[in-house]
Coordinates of C-alpha atoms and ligand atoms in Angstrom, one line a residue:
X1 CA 90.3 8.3 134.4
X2 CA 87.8 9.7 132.2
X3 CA 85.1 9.0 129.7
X4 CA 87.5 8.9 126.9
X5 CA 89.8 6.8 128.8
X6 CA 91.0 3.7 127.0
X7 CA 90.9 1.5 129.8
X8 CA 87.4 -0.2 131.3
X9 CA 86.8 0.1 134.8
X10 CA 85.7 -2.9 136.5
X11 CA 83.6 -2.4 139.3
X12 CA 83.0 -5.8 141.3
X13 CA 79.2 -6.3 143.2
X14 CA 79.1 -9.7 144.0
X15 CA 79.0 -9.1 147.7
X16 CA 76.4 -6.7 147.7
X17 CA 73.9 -6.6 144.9
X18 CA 74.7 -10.7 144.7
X19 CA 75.0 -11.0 147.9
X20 CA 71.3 -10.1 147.7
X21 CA 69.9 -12.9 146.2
X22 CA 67.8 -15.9 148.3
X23 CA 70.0 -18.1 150.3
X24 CA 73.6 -16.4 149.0
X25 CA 73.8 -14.8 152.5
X26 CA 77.6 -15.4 153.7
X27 CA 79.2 -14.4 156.9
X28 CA 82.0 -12.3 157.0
X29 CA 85.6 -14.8 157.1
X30 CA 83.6 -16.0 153.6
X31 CA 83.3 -12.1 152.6
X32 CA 86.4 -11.4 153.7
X33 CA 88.3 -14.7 151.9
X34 CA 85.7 -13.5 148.4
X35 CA 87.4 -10.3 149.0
X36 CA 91.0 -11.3 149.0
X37 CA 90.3 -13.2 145.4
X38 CA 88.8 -10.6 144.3
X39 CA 91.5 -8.6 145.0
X40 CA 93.9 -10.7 143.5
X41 CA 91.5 -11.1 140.3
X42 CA 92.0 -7.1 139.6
X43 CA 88.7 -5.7 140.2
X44 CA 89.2 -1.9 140.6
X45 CA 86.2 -1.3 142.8
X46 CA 85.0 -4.0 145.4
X47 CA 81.3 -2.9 146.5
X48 CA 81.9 -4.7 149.6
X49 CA 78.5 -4.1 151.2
X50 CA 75.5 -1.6 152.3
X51 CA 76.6 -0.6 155.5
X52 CA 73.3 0.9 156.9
X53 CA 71.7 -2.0 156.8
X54 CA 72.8 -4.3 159.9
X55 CA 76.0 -4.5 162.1
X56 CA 77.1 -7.8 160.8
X57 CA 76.9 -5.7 157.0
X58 CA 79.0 -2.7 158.8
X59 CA 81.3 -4.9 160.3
X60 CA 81.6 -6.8 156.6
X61 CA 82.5 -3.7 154.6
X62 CA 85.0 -2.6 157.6
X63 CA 86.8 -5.4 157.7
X64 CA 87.5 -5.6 154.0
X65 CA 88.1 -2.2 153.9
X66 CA 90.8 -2.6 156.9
X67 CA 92.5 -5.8 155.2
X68 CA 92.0 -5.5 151.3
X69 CA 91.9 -1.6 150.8
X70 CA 95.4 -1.3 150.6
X71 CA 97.6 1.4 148.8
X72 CA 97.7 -1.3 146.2
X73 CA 94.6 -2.5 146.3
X74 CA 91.5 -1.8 145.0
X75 CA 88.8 0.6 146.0
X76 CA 86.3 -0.2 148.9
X77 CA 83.3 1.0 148.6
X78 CA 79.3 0.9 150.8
X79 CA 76.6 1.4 149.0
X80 CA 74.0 4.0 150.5
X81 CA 70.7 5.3 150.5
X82 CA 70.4 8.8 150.2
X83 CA 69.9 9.0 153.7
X84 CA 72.3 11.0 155.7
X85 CA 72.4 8.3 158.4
X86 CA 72.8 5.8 155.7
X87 CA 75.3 7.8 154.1
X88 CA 77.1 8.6 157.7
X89 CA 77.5 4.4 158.2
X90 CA 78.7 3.8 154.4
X91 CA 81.1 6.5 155.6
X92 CA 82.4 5.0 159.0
X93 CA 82.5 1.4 157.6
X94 CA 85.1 2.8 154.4
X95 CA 87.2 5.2 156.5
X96 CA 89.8 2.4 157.1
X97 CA 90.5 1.8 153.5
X98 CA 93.5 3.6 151.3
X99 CA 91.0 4.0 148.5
X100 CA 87.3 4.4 149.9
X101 CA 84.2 5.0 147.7
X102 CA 80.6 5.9 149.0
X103 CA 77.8 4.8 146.2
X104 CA 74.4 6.8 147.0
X105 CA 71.4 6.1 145.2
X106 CA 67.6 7.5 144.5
X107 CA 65.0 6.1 142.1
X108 CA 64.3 8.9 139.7
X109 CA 61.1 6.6 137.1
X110 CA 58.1 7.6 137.9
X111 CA 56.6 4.5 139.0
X112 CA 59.5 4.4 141.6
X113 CA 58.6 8.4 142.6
X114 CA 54.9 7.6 142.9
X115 CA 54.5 4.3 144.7
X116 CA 57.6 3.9 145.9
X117 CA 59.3 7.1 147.3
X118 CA 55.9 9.5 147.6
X119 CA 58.5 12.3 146.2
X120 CA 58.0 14.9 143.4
X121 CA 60.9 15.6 140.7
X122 CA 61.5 19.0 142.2
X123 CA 62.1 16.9 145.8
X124 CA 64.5 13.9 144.1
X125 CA 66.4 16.9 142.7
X126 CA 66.9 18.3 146.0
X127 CA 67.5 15.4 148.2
X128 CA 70.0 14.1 145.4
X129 CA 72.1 17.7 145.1
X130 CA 72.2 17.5 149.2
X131 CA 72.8 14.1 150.0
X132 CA 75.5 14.1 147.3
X133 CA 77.1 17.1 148.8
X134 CA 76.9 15.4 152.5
X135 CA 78.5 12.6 151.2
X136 CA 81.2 14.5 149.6
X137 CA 82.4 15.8 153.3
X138 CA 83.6 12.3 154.2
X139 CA 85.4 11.5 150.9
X140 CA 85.8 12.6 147.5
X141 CA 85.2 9.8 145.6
X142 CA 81.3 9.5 145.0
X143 CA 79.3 7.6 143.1
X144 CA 75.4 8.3 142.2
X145 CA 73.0 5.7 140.8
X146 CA 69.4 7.1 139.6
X147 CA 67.8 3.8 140.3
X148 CA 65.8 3.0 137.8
X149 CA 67.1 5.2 134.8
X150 CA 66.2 2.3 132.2
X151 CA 62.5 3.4 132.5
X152 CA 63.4 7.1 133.9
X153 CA 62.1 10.2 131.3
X154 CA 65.5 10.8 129.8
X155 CA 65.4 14.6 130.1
X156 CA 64.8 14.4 134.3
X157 CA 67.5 11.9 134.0
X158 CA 70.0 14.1 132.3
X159 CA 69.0 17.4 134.9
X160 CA 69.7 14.7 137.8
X161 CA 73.0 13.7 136.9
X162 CA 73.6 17.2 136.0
X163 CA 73.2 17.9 139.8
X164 CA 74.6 15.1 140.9
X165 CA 77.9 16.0 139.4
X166 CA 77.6 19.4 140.1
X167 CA 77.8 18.4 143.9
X168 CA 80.5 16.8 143.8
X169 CA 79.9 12.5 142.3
X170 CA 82.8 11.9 140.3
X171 CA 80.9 8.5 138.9
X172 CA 77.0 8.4 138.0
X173 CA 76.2 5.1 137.4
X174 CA 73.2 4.0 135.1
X175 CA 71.3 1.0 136.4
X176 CA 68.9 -1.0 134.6
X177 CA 67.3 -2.2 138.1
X178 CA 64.7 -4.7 136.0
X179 CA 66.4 -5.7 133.2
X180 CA 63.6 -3.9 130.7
X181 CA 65.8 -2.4 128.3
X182 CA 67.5 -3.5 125.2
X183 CA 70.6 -3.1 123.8
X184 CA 70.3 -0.5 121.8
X185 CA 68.0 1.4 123.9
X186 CA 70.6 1.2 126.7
X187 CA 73.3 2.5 124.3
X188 CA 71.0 5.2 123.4
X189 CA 70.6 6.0 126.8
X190 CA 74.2 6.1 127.6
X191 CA 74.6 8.2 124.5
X192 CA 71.8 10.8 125.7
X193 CA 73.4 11.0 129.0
X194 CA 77.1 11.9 127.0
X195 CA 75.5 14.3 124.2
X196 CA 72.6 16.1 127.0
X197 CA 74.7 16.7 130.3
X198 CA 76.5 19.7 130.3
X199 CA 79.1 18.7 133.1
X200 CA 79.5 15.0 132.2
X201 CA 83.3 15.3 131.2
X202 CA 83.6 15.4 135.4
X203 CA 82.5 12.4 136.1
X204 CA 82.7 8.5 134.5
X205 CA 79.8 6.8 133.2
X206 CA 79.3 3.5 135.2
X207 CA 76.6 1.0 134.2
X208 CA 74.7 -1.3 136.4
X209 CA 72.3 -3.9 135.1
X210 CA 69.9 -6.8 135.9
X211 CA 69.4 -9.9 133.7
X212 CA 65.8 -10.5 133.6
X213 CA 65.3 -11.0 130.0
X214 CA 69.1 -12.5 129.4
X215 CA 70.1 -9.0 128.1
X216 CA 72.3 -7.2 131.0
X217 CA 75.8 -8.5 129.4
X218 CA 74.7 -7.4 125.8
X219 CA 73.5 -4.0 127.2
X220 CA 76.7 -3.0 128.9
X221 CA 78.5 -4.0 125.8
X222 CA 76.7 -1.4 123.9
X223 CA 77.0 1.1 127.0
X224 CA 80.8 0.9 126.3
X225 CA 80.9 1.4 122.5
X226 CA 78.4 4.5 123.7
X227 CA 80.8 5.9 126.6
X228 CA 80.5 4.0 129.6
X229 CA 83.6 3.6 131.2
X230 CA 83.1 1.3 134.0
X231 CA 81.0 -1.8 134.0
X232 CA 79.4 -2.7 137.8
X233 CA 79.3 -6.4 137.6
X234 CA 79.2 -9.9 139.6
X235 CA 81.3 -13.3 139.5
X236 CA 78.7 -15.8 138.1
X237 CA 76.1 -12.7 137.6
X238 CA 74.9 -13.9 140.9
X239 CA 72.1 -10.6 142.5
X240 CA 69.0 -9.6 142.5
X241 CA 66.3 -12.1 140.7
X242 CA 67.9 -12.7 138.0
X243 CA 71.3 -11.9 138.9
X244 CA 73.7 -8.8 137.4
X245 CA 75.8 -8.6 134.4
X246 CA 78.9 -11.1 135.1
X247 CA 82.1 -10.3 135.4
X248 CA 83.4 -13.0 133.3
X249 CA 80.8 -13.4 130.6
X250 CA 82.1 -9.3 130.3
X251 CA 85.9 -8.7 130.6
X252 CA 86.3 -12.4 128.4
X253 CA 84.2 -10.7 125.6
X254 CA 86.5 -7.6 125.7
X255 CA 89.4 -9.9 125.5
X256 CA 88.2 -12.2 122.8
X257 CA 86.8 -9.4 120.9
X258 CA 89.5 -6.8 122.0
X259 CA 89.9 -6.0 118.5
X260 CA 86.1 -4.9 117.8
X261 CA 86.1 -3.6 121.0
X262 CA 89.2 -1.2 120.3
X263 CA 88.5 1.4 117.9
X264 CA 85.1 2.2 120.5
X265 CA 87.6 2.9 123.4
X266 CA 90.0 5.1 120.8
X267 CA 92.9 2.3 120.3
X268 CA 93.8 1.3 117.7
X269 CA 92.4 -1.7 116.2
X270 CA 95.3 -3.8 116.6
X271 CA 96.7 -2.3 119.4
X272 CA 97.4 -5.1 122.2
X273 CA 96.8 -3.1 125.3
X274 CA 94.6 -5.3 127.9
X275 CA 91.3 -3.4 127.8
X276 CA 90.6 -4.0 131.5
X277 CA 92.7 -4.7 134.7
X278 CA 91.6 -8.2 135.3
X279 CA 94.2 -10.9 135.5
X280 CA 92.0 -14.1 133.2
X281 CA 93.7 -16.4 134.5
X282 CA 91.9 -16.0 138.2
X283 CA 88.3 -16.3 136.4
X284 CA 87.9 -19.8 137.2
X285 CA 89.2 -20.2 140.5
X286 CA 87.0 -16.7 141.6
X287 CA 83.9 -18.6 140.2
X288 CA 84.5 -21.6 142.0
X289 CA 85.3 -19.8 145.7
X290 CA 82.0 -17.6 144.7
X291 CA 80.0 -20.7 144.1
X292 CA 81.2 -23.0 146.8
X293 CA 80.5 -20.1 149.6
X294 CA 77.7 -19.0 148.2
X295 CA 76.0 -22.0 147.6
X296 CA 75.2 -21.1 144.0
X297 CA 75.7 -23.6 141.5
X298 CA 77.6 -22.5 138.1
X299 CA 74.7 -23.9 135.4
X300 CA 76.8 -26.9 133.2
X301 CA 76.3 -24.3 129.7
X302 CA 77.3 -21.2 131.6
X303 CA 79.0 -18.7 129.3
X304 CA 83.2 -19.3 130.1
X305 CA 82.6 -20.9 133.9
X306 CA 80.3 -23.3 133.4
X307 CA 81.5 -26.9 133.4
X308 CA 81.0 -27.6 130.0
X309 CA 81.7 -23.9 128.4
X310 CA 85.0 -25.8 126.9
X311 CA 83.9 -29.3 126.4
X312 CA 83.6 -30.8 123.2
X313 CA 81.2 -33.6 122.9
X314 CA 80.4 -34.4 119.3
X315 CA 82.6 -36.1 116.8
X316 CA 82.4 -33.5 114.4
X317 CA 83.5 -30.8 117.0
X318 CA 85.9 -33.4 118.9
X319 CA 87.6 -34.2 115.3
X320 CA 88.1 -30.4 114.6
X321 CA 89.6 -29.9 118.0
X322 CA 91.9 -32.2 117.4
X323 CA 93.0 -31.3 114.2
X324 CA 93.0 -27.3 115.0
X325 CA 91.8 -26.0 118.5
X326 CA 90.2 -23.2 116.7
X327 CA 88.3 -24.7 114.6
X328 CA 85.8 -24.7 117.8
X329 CA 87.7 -22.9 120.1
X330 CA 87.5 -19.0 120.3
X331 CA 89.4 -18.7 123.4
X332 CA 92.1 -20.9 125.6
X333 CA 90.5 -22.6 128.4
X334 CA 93.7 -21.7 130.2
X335 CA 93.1 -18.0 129.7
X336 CA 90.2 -18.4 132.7
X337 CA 92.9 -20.4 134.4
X338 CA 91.2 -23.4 133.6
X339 CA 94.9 -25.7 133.8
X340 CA 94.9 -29.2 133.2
X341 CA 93.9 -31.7 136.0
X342 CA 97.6 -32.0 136.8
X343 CA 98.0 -35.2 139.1
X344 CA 100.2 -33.6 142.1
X345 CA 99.9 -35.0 145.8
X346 CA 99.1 -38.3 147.2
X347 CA 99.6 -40.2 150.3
X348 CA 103.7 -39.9 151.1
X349 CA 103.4 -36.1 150.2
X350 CA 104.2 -34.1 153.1
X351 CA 102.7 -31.1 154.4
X352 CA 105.5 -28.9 152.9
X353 CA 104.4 -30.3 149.2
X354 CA 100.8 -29.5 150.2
X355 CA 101.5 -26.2 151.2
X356 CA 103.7 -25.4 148.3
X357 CA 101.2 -26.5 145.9
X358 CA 98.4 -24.3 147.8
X359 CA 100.8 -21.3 147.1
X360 CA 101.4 -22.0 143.6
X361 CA 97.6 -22.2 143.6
X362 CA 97.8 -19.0 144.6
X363 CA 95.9 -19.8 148.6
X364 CA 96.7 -17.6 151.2
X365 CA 95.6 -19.3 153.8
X366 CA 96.6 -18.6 157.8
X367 CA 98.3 -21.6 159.8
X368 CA 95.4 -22.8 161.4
X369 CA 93.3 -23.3 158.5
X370 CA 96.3 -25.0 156.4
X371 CA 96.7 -27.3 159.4
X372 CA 93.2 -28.3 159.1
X373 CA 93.0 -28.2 155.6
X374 CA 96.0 -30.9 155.7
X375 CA 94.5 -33.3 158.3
X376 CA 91.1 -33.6 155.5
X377 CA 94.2 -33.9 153.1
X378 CA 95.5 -36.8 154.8
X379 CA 92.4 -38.3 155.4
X380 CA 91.6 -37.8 151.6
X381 CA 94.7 -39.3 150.4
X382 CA 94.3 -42.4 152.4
X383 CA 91.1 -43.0 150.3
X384 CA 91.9 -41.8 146.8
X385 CA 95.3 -42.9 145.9
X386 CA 96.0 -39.2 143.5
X387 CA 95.2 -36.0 144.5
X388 CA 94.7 -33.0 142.1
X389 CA 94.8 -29.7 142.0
X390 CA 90.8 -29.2 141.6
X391 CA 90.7 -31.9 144.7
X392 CA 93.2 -30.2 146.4
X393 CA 90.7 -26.6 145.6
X394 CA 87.5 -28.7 146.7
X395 CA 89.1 -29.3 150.5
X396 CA 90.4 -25.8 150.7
X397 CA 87.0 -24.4 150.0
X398 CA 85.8 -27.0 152.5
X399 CA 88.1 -25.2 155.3
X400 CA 87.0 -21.8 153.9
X401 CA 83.7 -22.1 153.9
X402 CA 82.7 -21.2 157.6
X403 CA 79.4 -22.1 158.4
X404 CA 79.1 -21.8 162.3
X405 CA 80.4 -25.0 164.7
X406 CA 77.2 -25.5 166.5
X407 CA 76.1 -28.7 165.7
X408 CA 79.1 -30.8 165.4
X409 CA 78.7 -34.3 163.4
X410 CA 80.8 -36.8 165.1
X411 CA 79.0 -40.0 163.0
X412 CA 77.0 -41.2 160.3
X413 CA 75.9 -44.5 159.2
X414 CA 73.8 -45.7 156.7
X415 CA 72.6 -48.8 155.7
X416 CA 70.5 -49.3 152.6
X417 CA 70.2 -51.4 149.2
X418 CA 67.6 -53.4 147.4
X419 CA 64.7 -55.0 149.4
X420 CA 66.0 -52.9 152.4
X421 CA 64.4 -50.2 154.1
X422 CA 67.4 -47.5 153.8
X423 CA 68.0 -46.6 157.8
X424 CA 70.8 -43.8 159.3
X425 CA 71.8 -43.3 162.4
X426 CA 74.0 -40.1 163.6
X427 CA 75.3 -38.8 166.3
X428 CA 76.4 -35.1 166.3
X429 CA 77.1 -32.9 169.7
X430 CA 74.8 -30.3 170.9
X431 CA 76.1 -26.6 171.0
X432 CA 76.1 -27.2 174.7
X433 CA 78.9 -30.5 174.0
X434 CA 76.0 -32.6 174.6
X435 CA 76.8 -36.3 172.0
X436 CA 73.3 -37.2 170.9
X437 CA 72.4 -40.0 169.2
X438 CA 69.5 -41.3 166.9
X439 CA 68.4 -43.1 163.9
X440 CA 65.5 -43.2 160.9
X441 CA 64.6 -44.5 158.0
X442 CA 63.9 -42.5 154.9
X443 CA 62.9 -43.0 151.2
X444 CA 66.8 -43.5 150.8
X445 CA 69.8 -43.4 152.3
X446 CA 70.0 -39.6 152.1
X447 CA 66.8 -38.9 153.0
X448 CA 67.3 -41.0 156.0
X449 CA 70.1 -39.0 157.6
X450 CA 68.7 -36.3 157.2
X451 CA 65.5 -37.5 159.3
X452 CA 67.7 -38.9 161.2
X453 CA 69.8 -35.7 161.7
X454 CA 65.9 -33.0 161.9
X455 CA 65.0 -35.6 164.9
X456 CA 68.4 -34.1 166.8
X457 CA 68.4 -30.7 165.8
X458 CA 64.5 -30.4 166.0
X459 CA 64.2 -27.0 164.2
X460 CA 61.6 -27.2 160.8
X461 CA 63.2 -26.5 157.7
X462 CA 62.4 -27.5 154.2
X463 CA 65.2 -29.1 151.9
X464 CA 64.6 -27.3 148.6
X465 CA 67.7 -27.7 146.3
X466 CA 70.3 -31.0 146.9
X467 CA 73.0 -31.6 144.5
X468 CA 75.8 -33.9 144.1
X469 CA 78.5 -33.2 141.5
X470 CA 81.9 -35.2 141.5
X471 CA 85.2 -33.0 141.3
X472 CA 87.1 -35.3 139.1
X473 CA 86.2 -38.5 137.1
X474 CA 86.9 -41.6 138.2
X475 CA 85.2 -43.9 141.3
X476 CA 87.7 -42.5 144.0
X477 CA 86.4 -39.2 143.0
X478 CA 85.1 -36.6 145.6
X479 CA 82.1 -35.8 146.1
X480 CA 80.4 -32.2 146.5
X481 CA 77.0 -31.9 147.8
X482 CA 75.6 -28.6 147.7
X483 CA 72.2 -28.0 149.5
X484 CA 69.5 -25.2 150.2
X485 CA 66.8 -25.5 152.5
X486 CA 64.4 -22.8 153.7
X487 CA 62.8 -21.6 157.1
X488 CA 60.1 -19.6 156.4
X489 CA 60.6 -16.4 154.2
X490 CA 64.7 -17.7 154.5
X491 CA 67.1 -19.8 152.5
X492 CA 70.2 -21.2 153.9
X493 CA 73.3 -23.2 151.9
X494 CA 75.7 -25.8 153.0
X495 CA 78.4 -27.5 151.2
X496 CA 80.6 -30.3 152.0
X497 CA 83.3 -32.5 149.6
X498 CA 83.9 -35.9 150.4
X499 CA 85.1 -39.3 149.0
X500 CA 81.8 -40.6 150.6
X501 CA 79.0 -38.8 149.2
X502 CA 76.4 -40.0 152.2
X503 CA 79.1 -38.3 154.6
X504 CA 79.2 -35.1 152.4
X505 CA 75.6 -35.0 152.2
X506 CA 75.4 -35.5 155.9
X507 CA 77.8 -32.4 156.5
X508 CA 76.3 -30.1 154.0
X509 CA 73.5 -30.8 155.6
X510 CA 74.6 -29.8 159.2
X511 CA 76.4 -27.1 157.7
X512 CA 73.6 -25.2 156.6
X513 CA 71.5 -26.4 159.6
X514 CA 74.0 -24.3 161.5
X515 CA 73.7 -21.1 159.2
X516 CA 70.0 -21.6 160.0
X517 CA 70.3 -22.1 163.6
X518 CA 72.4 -19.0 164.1
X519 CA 70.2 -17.0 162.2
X520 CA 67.7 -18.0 164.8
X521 CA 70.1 -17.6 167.8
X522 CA 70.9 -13.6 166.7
X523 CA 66.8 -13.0 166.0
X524 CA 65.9 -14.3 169.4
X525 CA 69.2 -12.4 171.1
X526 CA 67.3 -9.3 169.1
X527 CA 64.0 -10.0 170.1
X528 CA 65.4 -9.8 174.1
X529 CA 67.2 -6.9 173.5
X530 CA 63.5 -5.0 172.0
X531 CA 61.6 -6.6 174.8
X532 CA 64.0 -5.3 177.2
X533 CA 64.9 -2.0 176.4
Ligands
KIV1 O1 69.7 -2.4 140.6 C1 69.9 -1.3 141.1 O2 69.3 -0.3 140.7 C2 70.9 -1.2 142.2 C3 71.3 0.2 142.6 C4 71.4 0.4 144.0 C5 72.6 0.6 141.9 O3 71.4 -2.2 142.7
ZN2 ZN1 71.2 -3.9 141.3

């Protein structure tokens, strides 16, 4: 690949830049399943983590890199500080992939040099030529980022990259780490960068990009009609603040627009070659897994994922529709894989048929997770007399999602109405098998169990985000309840999908709970092991 190469890169961050942002934290089967769709979405890179900065992030990145780096699959790559110990672990945690990639970075605007790093020019310069030549002993594909280069002086940016390459990075990414610049001003830059560094034919042009002012997807856009060739992006533009560029809002305005897109990547106008490796048709289903495990919900008007990105609601548009899809329509709702709520399973179906359909669906999932995955199937179909595929989807995620078994609930009961004071009682089991049992009253019936569920757990949190949303229409529908709640400086997510929404709420609840109370479990483990040594 090179700069003039007619095909975009697509460089996939979601599990490390938007794996930084409040409350996404996920463990690592939930990396490791985000991974595998990934994978089968076409990403070329996954950024699967930054390695240095705790075990369970090293053990993340090596795990993908052991099951998903594959001949065939894509590249794995750490991010790293330029730090040779940071450097060394982005190393060790890559080494079992086919195709590894380590991605160093430095700030090189001055704000970042004088408040920041306490470094000169001349000493970014340095570190950057050395680290880059360090990392180059472990592999040759290297990436550099100059953090910051949106409000960088162009002309130390250019004599950075210069050395950058000269040591041996083969990609020098541009990030826009605030999301200050425009798009033309982040064209120009990419454009400065082509026509002002004398060894840039050696390397690709990457772009990286934050969305604080709603711009990052327009800015990468004009990086690519300037010479970027890859685009570092994430599923739902989850990251930092917020979030990145996204992936979809990105490769589905290069396939919409292929034709205006073309003549900038030296095609011809017409010509029908796919313009990226992504395979459209997994857009939907990534978003979903991303959302559900993260614990991020897709906003309704969301560009091509959101819920209503193809619905049609007034007459004038509905009437159009119906006369001519394109008349509203610029693109297929089946080209994100969006299919029709095809009616498949119910009651009689057998696990063969449910399996089957998961396949189709395109679910890998082991034997022990499809065995419990068809018990909540069962269970499901008892209640709701026609299962669909986006049901089916909602109790796969359910079984995916992997928030730790420490609290187990065994029961919930509400009782609430008009003139009545809503009461719960629940009874979960301790992490010790202990069944405990008790019972509040609350503003509702939600609020309720979960006073009911704080008075057995015991450990202070603050709910801060609860939402219901149904998976289908229809009174049988199911349920999902997605909720954040917060422990001091930390967010944590559950999610659970039900026919009974006080029973969802209950286990997203407990599920998060869980997240929370292993967090705590590992600190104190931590705080012995300081203490002690
Ligand atoms: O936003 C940023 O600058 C980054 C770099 C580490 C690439 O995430
Ligand atoms: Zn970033």
């Amino acid at each position: 690949m090179s700069n003039n190469s007619e095909r975009i890169i697509i460089f996939d961050t979601t599990l490390r830049d938007g794996e930084q942002c409040p409350g996404a934290t996920l463990n690592i089967e939930e990396k490791l399943a985000i991974a595998k769709q990934l994978s089968r979405l076409g990403v070329d890179i996954i950024e699967a983590g930054f390695a240095f900065a705790s075990p369970g992030d090293f053990e993340a990145v090596n795990q993908i890199a052991r099951t998903v780096g594959t001949e065939n699959g894509p590249v794995i790559c750490s991010l790293a500080r330029a730090r040779r110990d940071d450097i060394k672990a982005a190393a060790e945690a890559i080494a079992p992939a086919a195709k590894g990639r380590i991605h160093t970075f430095i700030a090189t605007s001055d704000i970042h040099l004088q408040y920041k790093l306490r470094k000169t020019r001349q000493e970014v310069l340095a570190t950057t030529e050395e680290m880059v030549a360090y990392a180059k002993t472990f592999t040759d594909d290297i990436e550099f980022s100059p953090e910051d280069a949106g409000r960088s002086d162009p002309e130390f940016l250019y004599q950075v990259l210069e050395k950058a390459i000269a040591a041996g990075a083969t990609t020098v990414n541009i990030p826009d780490t605030v999301g200050y610049t425009t798009p033309s001003e982040f064209g120009a830059i990419i454009k400065g960068i082509k026509d002002n560094v004398p060894n840039i034919d050696q390397a690709i042009i990457s772009v990286h990009g934050h969305n604080d002012l709603g711009l990052a997807v327009a800015n990468f856009l004009e990086a690519v009609k300037n010479g970027a060739r890859q685009l570092e992006c994430t599923i739902n533009g989850i990251g930092e603040r917020a979030g990145n560029a996204a992936l979809e809002e990105l490769v589905m305005a290069l396939y919409v627009r292929k034709q205006y897109f073309n003549p900038f990547l030296g095609c011809a106008a017409d010509s029908e070659k796919p313009l990226t490796n992504i395979d459209t048709k997994q857009i939907y289903k990534t978003s979903r897994l991303v959302s559900n495990l993260t614990g991020l919900l897709v906003q309704p008007n969301k560009a091509i994922v959101g819920t209503n990105a193809f619905a049609h609601e007034s007459g004038i548009h509905q009437d159009g529709v119906l006369k001519n899809k394109r008349t509203y329509e610029i693109m297929d709702a089946q080209s994100i894989g969006l299919t029709d709520n095809l009616i498949v399973l119910g009651k009689h179906s057998g696990r063969n048929a449910f399996r089957t359909r998961l396949q189709e669906l395109g679910y890998e999932i082991t034997e022990t997770e499809l065995n419990k995955a068809f018990l909540r199937f069962k269970d499901v179909a008892d209640k709701k007399k026609e299962i669909s595929d986006w049901d089916l989807e909602a109790i796969v995620n359910d079984e995916i999602q992997q928030a730790p078994d420490l609290f187990r609930l065994e029961l919930v009961q509400v009782s609430s109405g008009s003139n009545a004071k809503p009461t719960a009682t629940v009874t979960l089991y301790t992490p010790d098998g202990e069944e405990l049992t008790d019972a509040a009253i609350g503003t509702g019936p939600v609020d309720a169990v979960y006073k009911a569920i704080n008075r057995v757990v015991n450990v202070p949190n603050k709910l801060i985000e609860f939402s219901v949303q149904s998976v289908t229409a229809g009174i049988d529908a199911i349920g999902e309840v997605t909720i954040r709640l917060k422990h001091e400086d930390k967010i944590f997510s559950g999610r659970s999908a039900n026919t009974d929404i006080i029973v969802a709420s209950a286990q997203a609840y407990v599920n998060a709970l869980n997240r929370l109370y292993a967090y705590l479990l590992k600190e104190q483990k931590q705080e012995q092991v300081t203490v002690s040594s």
